[in-house]
Amino acid sequence: TIQKVCGRQIFDSRGTPTVEACVTLSDGTCAAASVPSGASTGMFEACELRDCEKEFSGKGVYKAVNNVNTLLNDALKGKPACCPFGVDKAMQVADGTENKSALGANAILAVSLACAKAAAKAKGLEFYRYLGGVNGVTLPVPMMNILNGGAHASNNVDIQEFMIMPVGAKSFRQAMQMGVETYVQLGKTLKERGLSTTVGDEGGFAPNLDSDETALKLLVEAIEKAGYRPGQDIGIAMDAAASEWFEKDGYRFPKKGESISKAALMDYFERLCGLYPILSIEDPLSEEDFDGFSQITRRLGKTVQIVGDDLFVTNPKRLQKGIDGQSANAILVKPNQIGTLSQTMEAVRLAKRNGYGAILSHRSGETEDTSIADLAVALNAGQIKTGAPARTDRVCKYNRLLRIEQLLGESAVYAGTFYAPGKGR
Ligand code: PGA
Ligand code: ZN
């Protein structure tokens, strides 16, 4: 049973305050978890409680920490830790709001994860095994964000993320090798051309480019120079994060300062998909445009994964709406968008039952917490997006997956070309 829940303010990879929770069980077992924070957050996400005082530019989380120490401690003391659903339900009741705005989704998620980690530890189980049982054995395809733009970099690139997916690897370890070699090759190419090799918030390079399309050319070139076949060995994924571009009657690339109609934006993506080995596009349109998502999924969805991030915000209700309207064919899964472990797991299960791909994901502001790596394996999600293979806030998740692959030994399965339902040879 849970004896004590306590919280503290720590810092994420951007130097922004965030919540860490520590849970102690009656047998003395103790575990901690911390939560990340986004820059291009969706408007339908659960509420991240901030102090809004003058310290830390309004971003302190002492109120959330205080909620952990008082109200959440009271709600959970004496309750069993071994049922995430029960723990999360008790916290949702204590909060009493739909979007967790009373106590803060940052407070609630930190406690939710810490309770589950403590329960796993008390049973002597690795976190992925505790969450997924003996059936959780799939190492996800990493979506490595090797070129950053949008809200994650101060360059002139409007598309937020250009990622590589080493689908042709035979193991996660090999996938990491392919990704790292391509990342290093991209850095060399940029340097040779006199372009900047400083990195953005997710560890990818953030050069100024003459167009966003140049980023795709650079990725293809880096894949080839690293000795791999673009498309077969390593595919490309993009996160447009187009909610950031939305204006009342169309879209506007904020960095280039150019306006574009919704129809022209869809044509643009279709053209790029015809020219480059693009396997996946996330948030091609704004977070409220379920109909537009359905249109682009009809146009491209047979061959391209259309991912809802800001559209679904890991919320099973919004995902169900998307499933009913065939608005996408995959969901990005960020535990802090919904605020509990059990609702996160529910979103992944709902996605999989309906033939949707599921991608466990970091946020642009991260901590050293590696829960998403264990979740990806436990739920056989098939994909994980956790930045470039650089910077410890990103690499710690990939390193955790390397350890899990070794722990699983013979039973480990790398998702590879089977990264989503309906994919694979
Ligand atoms: P965020 O970006 O964490 O800044 O929201 C990640 C994403 O949009 O996928
Ligand atoms: Zn996104």
Coordinates of C-alpha atoms and ligand atoms in Angstrom, one line a residue:
T1 CA 0.0 0.0 0.0
I2 CA 1.0 3.6 -0.6
Q3 CA 2.4 5.2 2.5
K4 CA 3.5 8.6 1.3
V5 CA 3.5 10.7 -1.8
C6 CA 5.8 13.7 -2.0
G7 CA 6.8 16.1 -4.7
R8 CA 9.5 18.5 -5.7
Q9 CA 10.3 21.1 -8.3
I10 CA 13.0 20.0 -10.7
F11 CA 14.0 21.3 -14.2
D12 CA 13.5 20.1 -17.7
S13 CA 15.9 20.2 -20.7
R14 CA 15.0 23.9 -21.4
G15 CA 15.6 25.0 -17.8
T16 CA 11.9 25.2 -17.2
P17 CA 10.5 24.0 -13.8
T18 CA 8.7 20.7 -13.8
V19 CA 7.3 18.2 -11.3
E20 CA 8.9 15.2 -9.8
A21 CA 7.0 12.9 -7.5
C22 CA 8.3 10.3 -5.1
V23 CA 6.1 7.4 -3.8
T24 CA 6.9 5.3 -0.8
L25 CA 5.1 2.1 -0.1
S26 CA 4.5 0.5 3.3
D27 CA 7.3 -2.1 2.6
G28 CA 9.8 0.7 2.2
T29 CA 9.9 0.6 -1.6
C30 CA 10.3 4.0 -3.1
A31 CA 10.3 5.2 -6.7
A32 CA 10.3 8.6 -8.5
A33 CA 9.0 9.9 -11.8
S34 CA 9.0 13.3 -13.5
V35 CA 7.0 14.9 -16.3
P36 CA 8.0 16.7 -19.5
S37 CA 6.5 19.8 -21.1
G38 CA 5.7 20.9 -24.7
A39 CA 6.4 24.1 -26.7
S40 CA 3.8 23.5 -29.4
T41 CA 1.1 22.3 -27.1
G42 CA -2.3 21.4 -28.3
M43 CA -5.3 23.5 -27.1
F44 CA -7.1 20.4 -26.0
E45 CA -4.4 19.0 -23.7
A46 CA -4.9 18.4 -20.0
C47 CA -3.9 21.4 -17.9
E48 CA -0.3 21.9 -16.9
L49 CA -0.5 23.9 -13.7
R50 CA 1.9 26.8 -13.5
D51 CA 2.3 29.3 -10.6
C52 CA 2.0 32.4 -12.8
E53 CA 4.1 34.4 -10.3
K54 CA 7.1 36.5 -11.3
E55 CA 9.6 33.8 -10.5
F56 CA 10.7 31.6 -13.4
S57 CA 8.8 33.8 -15.8
G58 CA 5.5 32.5 -14.4
K59 CA 6.5 28.9 -15.0
G60 CA 7.2 27.7 -11.4
V61 CA 5.3 24.6 -10.4
Y62 CA 5.2 25.0 -6.6
K63 CA 1.4 24.9 -6.6
A64 CA 1.4 21.6 -8.4
V65 CA 4.1 20.3 -6.0
N66 CA 2.0 21.4 -3.1
N67 CA -1.0 19.5 -4.5
V68 CA 1.2 16.4 -4.6
N69 CA 2.2 16.8 -1.0
T70 CA -1.3 17.5 0.3
L71 CA -4.4 16.6 -1.7
L72 CA -2.9 13.8 -3.7
N73 CA -1.1 12.3 -0.7
D74 CA -4.4 12.4 1.2
A75 CA -6.2 10.8 -1.7
L76 CA -3.8 7.9 -2.1
K77 CA -2.4 7.2 1.4
G78 CA -3.4 3.6 2.4
K79 CA -4.5 2.6 -1.1
P80 CA -2.9 -0.3 -3.1
A81 CA -0.3 0.9 -5.6
C82 CA -0.6 -2.2 -7.8
C83 CA -3.6 -1.1 -9.7
P84 CA -2.9 2.0 -11.9
F85 CA -6.6 2.3 -12.8
G86 CA -7.5 2.6 -9.1
V87 CA -4.7 5.0 -8.3
D88 CA -5.6 7.2 -11.3
K89 CA -9.3 7.1 -10.6
A90 CA -8.8 8.3 -7.0
M91 CA -6.7 11.2 -8.3
Q92 CA -9.2 12.1 -10.9
V93 CA -11.9 12.2 -8.3
A94 CA -9.8 14.3 -6.0
D95 CA -9.2 16.7 -9.0
G96 CA -12.9 16.7 -10.1
T97 CA -12.4 18.4 -13.4
E98 CA -12.3 17.0 -17.0
N99 CA -8.9 18.5 -17.9
K100 CA -7.2 18.1 -14.5
S101 CA -7.0 21.9 -14.0
A102 CA -7.7 21.8 -10.3
L103 CA -4.6 19.8 -9.2
G104 CA -2.7 19.9 -12.5
A105 CA -2.0 17.2 -15.0
N106 CA 1.7 17.7 -14.3
A107 CA 1.1 16.8 -10.5
I108 CA -1.2 13.9 -11.3
L109 CA 0.9 12.3 -14.0
A110 CA 4.1 12.4 -11.9
V111 CA 2.3 10.6 -9.1
S112 CA 0.6 8.2 -11.5
L113 CA 3.9 7.1 -12.9
A114 CA 5.8 7.0 -9.6
C115 CA 3.1 4.8 -8.1
A116 CA 3.3 2.3 -10.9
K117 CA 7.1 2.3 -10.8
A118 CA 7.1 1.7 -7.1
A119 CA 4.6 -1.2 -7.5
A120 CA 6.9 -2.7 -10.2
K121 CA 9.9 -2.4 -7.9
A122 CA 8.0 -4.0 -5.0
K123 CA 7.2 -7.0 -7.2
G124 CA 10.8 -7.1 -8.4
L125 CA 9.8 -6.5 -12.0
E126 CA 11.2 -4.3 -14.7
F127 CA 8.8 -1.5 -15.4
Y128 CA 7.9 -2.7 -19.0
R129 CA 7.2 -6.2 -17.7
Y130 CA 5.0 -4.9 -14.9
L131 CA 3.0 -2.8 -17.3
G132 CA 2.8 -5.3 -20.2
G133 CA 3.3 -8.8 -18.8
V134 CA 5.1 -11.5 -20.8
N135 CA 3.5 -10.3 -24.1
G136 CA 5.1 -6.9 -24.2
V137 CA 8.2 -7.7 -26.3
T138 CA 8.1 -5.3 -29.2
L139 CA 11.0 -2.9 -29.6
P140 CA 9.6 0.2 -31.4
V141 CA 11.0 1.8 -34.6
P142 CA 12.6 5.0 -33.4
M143 CA 11.5 8.2 -35.1
M144 CA 14.6 10.3 -34.8
N145 CA 14.2 14.0 -35.2
I146 CA 17.5 14.9 -36.8
L147 CA 16.5 18.3 -38.3
N148 CA 14.6 20.7 -36.1
G149 CA 12.4 23.7 -37.1
G150 CA 9.2 25.4 -36.0
A151 CA 8.8 26.1 -32.3
H152 CA 11.8 24.0 -31.4
A153 CA 14.5 26.1 -33.2
S154 CA 15.3 29.7 -34.0
N155 CA 16.2 28.9 -37.7
N156 CA 14.0 29.7 -40.7
V157 CA 12.4 26.2 -41.1
D158 CA 8.6 26.1 -40.6
I159 CA 8.1 22.4 -40.5
Q160 CA 8.8 21.4 -36.9
E161 CA 10.4 18.0 -37.3
F162 CA 12.2 16.0 -39.9
M163 CA 12.8 12.4 -38.7
I164 CA 14.3 9.2 -39.9
M165 CA 12.8 5.8 -39.3
P166 CA 15.2 2.8 -39.6
V167 CA 12.5 0.3 -40.6
G168 CA 14.9 -2.0 -42.4
A169 CA 17.0 -2.8 -39.3
K170 CA 16.8 -6.3 -37.9
S171 CA 17.0 -5.2 -34.2
F172 CA 16.7 -2.1 -32.2
R173 CA 20.4 -2.0 -31.7
Q174 CA 20.9 -2.0 -35.4
A175 CA 18.3 0.7 -35.8
M176 CA 20.2 2.9 -33.4
Q177 CA 23.4 2.3 -35.4
M178 CA 21.7 3.3 -38.7
G179 CA 20.1 6.4 -37.0
V180 CA 23.3 7.5 -35.4
E181 CA 25.4 7.1 -38.6
T182 CA 22.9 9.1 -40.6
Y183 CA 22.8 11.8 -37.9
V184 CA 26.5 12.1 -37.9
Q185 CA 26.6 12.1 -41.7
L186 CA 24.0 14.9 -41.8
G187 CA 26.2 17.0 -39.4
K188 CA 29.2 16.5 -41.7
T189 CA 27.3 17.5 -44.8
L190 CA 25.9 20.7 -43.1
K191 CA 29.4 21.6 -42.0
E192 CA 30.8 21.1 -45.5
R193 CA 28.2 23.5 -46.9
G194 CA 28.9 26.1 -44.3
L195 CA 25.5 25.5 -42.7
S196 CA 25.0 25.7 -38.9
T197 CA 25.3 22.5 -36.9
T198 CA 23.9 23.9 -33.7
V199 CA 21.0 21.9 -32.5
G200 CA 17.3 22.6 -31.6
D201 CA 15.3 21.6 -28.5
E202 CA 15.1 17.9 -29.6
G203 CA 18.8 17.5 -30.5
G204 CA 18.4 17.7 -34.2
F205 CA 20.4 20.2 -36.3
A206 CA 18.8 23.5 -36.8
P207 CA 20.3 25.2 -39.9
N208 CA 18.8 28.0 -42.0
L209 CA 17.7 26.5 -45.3
D210 CA 16.5 28.1 -48.6
S211 CA 13.3 26.1 -48.3
D212 CA 11.8 23.4 -46.0
E213 CA 12.0 21.0 -49.0
T214 CA 15.8 21.3 -48.8
A215 CA 15.6 19.5 -45.4
L216 CA 14.2 16.5 -47.1
K217 CA 16.9 16.5 -49.8
L218 CA 19.5 16.7 -47.0
L219 CA 18.0 13.8 -45.2
V220 CA 18.0 11.6 -48.3
E221 CA 21.6 12.5 -49.0
A222 CA 22.7 11.8 -45.4
I223 CA 20.9 8.4 -45.5
E224 CA 22.7 7.5 -48.8
K225 CA 26.1 8.8 -47.6
A226 CA 25.7 6.7 -44.5
G227 CA 25.4 3.6 -46.8
Y228 CA 21.6 3.0 -46.5
R229 CA 18.8 2.9 -49.0
P230 CA 16.3 5.8 -48.6
G231 CA 12.8 4.2 -48.2
Q232 CA 13.8 0.6 -47.9
D233 CA 16.3 0.8 -45.0
I234 CA 15.4 4.2 -43.6
G235 CA 12.2 6.1 -44.3
I236 CA 11.4 9.8 -43.5
A237 CA 8.7 11.2 -41.2
M238 CA 7.7 14.8 -40.7
D239 CA 5.8 16.6 -38.0
A240 CA 4.3 19.7 -39.5
A241 CA 2.7 20.8 -36.2
A242 CA 0.3 22.8 -38.5
S243 CA -1.8 24.1 -35.6
E244 CA 1.1 26.6 -35.1
W245 CA 0.4 27.8 -38.7
F246 CA -3.4 28.1 -38.5
E247 CA -5.1 31.4 -39.1
K248 CA -8.8 32.0 -39.3
D249 CA -9.2 31.3 -43.1
G250 CA -6.1 29.4 -43.9
Y251 CA -2.5 28.9 -42.9
R252 CA 0.5 31.1 -42.7
F253 CA 4.1 29.8 -42.4
P254 CA 5.2 32.0 -39.5
K255 CA 8.9 32.1 -40.4
K256 CA 8.7 32.5 -44.1
G257 CA 5.7 34.9 -43.6
E258 CA 3.8 33.3 -46.5
S259 CA 0.1 32.5 -46.4
I260 CA -1.2 29.3 -48.0
S261 CA -4.8 28.0 -48.4
K262 CA -5.8 24.6 -46.9
A263 CA -6.2 23.1 -50.3
A264 CA -2.7 24.3 -51.4
L265 CA -1.2 22.9 -48.1
M266 CA -2.7 19.5 -48.8
D267 CA -1.3 19.6 -52.4
Y268 CA 2.1 20.6 -50.9
F269 CA 2.2 17.5 -48.7
E270 CA 1.0 15.3 -51.6
R271 CA 3.8 16.6 -53.8
L272 CA 6.4 16.0 -51.1
C273 CA 5.2 12.5 -50.6
G274 CA 5.6 11.8 -54.3
L275 CA 9.2 13.1 -54.4
Y276 CA 10.7 11.7 -51.1
P277 CA 10.4 8.4 -49.2
I278 CA 8.0 9.8 -46.6
L279 CA 6.4 7.2 -44.4
S280 CA 4.6 9.4 -41.9
I281 CA 3.2 12.9 -41.5
E282 CA 2.0 14.2 -38.2
D283 CA -0.4 17.1 -37.7
P284 CA -0.6 18.2 -41.4
L285 CA -3.6 20.4 -40.5
S286 CA -4.9 22.2 -37.5
E287 CA -6.0 20.6 -34.3
E288 CA -9.7 21.4 -34.8
D289 CA -10.0 20.3 -38.4
F290 CA -11.2 16.7 -38.1
D291 CA -12.8 17.0 -41.6
G292 CA -9.6 18.2 -43.2
F293 CA -7.7 15.3 -41.6
S294 CA -10.3 12.9 -43.1
Q295 CA -9.7 14.4 -46.5
I296 CA -5.9 14.2 -46.3
T297 CA -6.1 10.6 -44.9
R298 CA -8.3 9.7 -47.9
R299 CA -5.7 11.2 -50.3
L300 CA -2.5 9.9 -48.7
G301 CA -3.4 7.4 -46.0
K302 CA -3.1 4.3 -48.1
T303 CA 0.7 4.7 -48.3
V304 CA 1.5 7.3 -45.7
Q305 CA 0.9 7.2 -41.9
I306 CA -1.3 10.3 -41.0
V307 CA -0.7 11.0 -37.3
G308 CA -2.9 13.0 -35.0
D309 CA -1.0 14.7 -32.2
D310 CA -2.6 18.0 -31.3
L311 CA -5.7 16.6 -33.0
F312 CA -6.1 13.7 -30.5
V313 CA -4.0 14.9 -27.5
T314 CA -3.9 11.3 -26.3
N315 CA -7.5 11.6 -25.3
P316 CA -9.6 8.4 -25.9
K317 CA -12.7 10.5 -26.6
R318 CA -11.1 12.6 -29.3
L319 CA -9.4 9.5 -30.7
Q320 CA -12.8 7.8 -30.9
K321 CA -14.2 10.8 -32.8
G322 CA -11.2 10.4 -35.2
I323 CA -11.8 6.7 -35.6
D324 CA -15.5 7.3 -36.4
G325 CA -14.6 9.9 -39.0
Q326 CA -11.5 8.1 -40.4
S327 CA -9.6 11.3 -39.7
A328 CA -6.1 9.7 -39.4
N329 CA -4.5 6.3 -39.2
A330 CA -2.2 6.8 -36.2
I331 CA -2.0 8.6 -32.9
L332 CA 0.9 10.3 -31.2
V333 CA 0.8 9.3 -27.5
K334 CA 2.1 11.7 -24.9
P335 CA 1.2 10.8 -21.3
N336 CA 1.2 14.4 -20.2
Q337 CA -1.4 15.4 -22.7
I338 CA -4.0 13.3 -20.8
G339 CA -2.3 13.2 -17.4
T340 CA -2.5 9.6 -16.1
L341 CA -0.8 6.3 -17.0
S342 CA -4.1 4.4 -17.2
Q343 CA -5.7 6.8 -19.7
T344 CA -2.5 6.8 -21.7
M345 CA -2.7 3.0 -21.9
E346 CA -6.4 3.1 -22.8
A347 CA -5.6 5.5 -25.7
V348 CA -3.0 3.1 -27.1
R349 CA -5.3 0.1 -26.7
L350 CA -8.2 1.9 -28.4
A351 CA -5.9 2.8 -31.3
K352 CA -4.6 -0.7 -31.7
R353 CA -8.1 -2.2 -31.6
N354 CA -9.1 0.0 -34.5
G355 CA -6.1 -0.6 -36.7
Y356 CA -4.4 2.7 -35.8
G357 CA -0.7 3.0 -35.4
A358 CA 0.5 4.2 -32.0
I359 CA 3.7 6.3 -31.4
L360 CA 4.9 6.8 -27.8
S361 CA 6.3 10.3 -27.6
H362 CA 8.5 12.6 -25.6
R363 CA 7.9 16.4 -25.3
S364 CA 10.3 19.1 -26.5
G365 CA 11.1 19.9 -22.8
E366 CA 12.2 16.6 -21.3
T367 CA 13.6 15.1 -18.2
E368 CA 15.7 12.0 -17.5
D369 CA 12.5 10.0 -17.0
T370 CA 12.4 7.0 -19.4
S371 CA 8.9 5.8 -18.8
I372 CA 7.8 6.1 -22.4
A373 CA 10.5 3.6 -23.5
D374 CA 9.0 1.0 -21.1
L375 CA 5.5 1.9 -22.2
A376 CA 6.3 1.5 -25.9
V377 CA 7.6 -2.1 -25.3
A378 CA 4.8 -3.0 -22.8
L379 CA 2.1 -2.0 -25.2
N380 CA 3.8 -3.3 -28.3
A381 CA 3.2 0.2 -29.7
G382 CA 5.6 -0.4 -32.6
Q383 CA 7.0 3.2 -32.7
I384 CA 8.6 5.8 -30.4
K385 CA 9.5 9.4 -31.1
T386 CA 12.1 10.8 -28.8
G387 CA 14.3 13.2 -30.6
A388 CA 17.7 13.0 -32.2
P389 CA 20.3 10.4 -31.1
A390 CA 22.0 13.2 -29.2
R391 CA 21.5 15.0 -25.9
T392 CA 20.9 12.9 -22.8
D393 CA 17.3 14.0 -22.4
R394 CA 16.6 12.3 -25.7
V395 CA 19.2 9.5 -25.7
C396 CA 18.3 8.2 -22.2
K397 CA 15.0 6.8 -23.8
Y398 CA 16.9 5.1 -26.6
N399 CA 19.5 3.8 -24.2
R400 CA 16.7 2.4 -22.0
L401 CA 15.4 0.6 -25.1
L402 CA 18.8 -0.9 -25.8
R403 CA 18.9 -2.2 -22.2
I404 CA 15.3 -3.6 -22.5
E405 CA 16.2 -5.4 -25.8
Q406 CA 19.1 -7.1 -24.0
L407 CA 17.0 -8.0 -21.0
L408 CA 14.4 -9.6 -23.3
G409 CA 17.1 -11.6 -25.2
E410 CA 15.7 -14.1 -27.6
S411 CA 12.1 -13.0 -27.0
A412 CA 12.8 -9.4 -28.2
V413 CA 11.1 -8.5 -31.5
Y414 CA 12.0 -5.3 -33.4
A415 CA 8.9 -3.9 -35.1
G416 CA 10.8 -2.9 -38.3
T417 CA 8.6 -2.7 -41.4
F418 CA 5.7 -3.8 -39.2
Y419 CA 5.7 -0.5 -37.3
A420 CA 2.0 0.0 -37.7
P421 CA -1.1 -2.2 -38.5
G422 CA -1.3 -3.1 -42.2
K423 CA 2.4 -2.4 -42.7
G424 CA 5.2 -4.8 -43.3
R425 CA 6.1 -7.4 -45.9
Ligands
PGA1 P1 6.0 19.7 -28.2 O1 6.4 19.1 -29.6 O2 6.5 18.7 -27.1 O3 6.8 21.0 -28.2 O4 4.5 19.8 -28.2 C1 6.3 17.7 -29.9 C2 5.3 17.4 -31.0 O5 4.6 18.4 -31.5 O6 5.2 16.3 -31.4
ZN2 ZN 3.6 16.9 -32.9

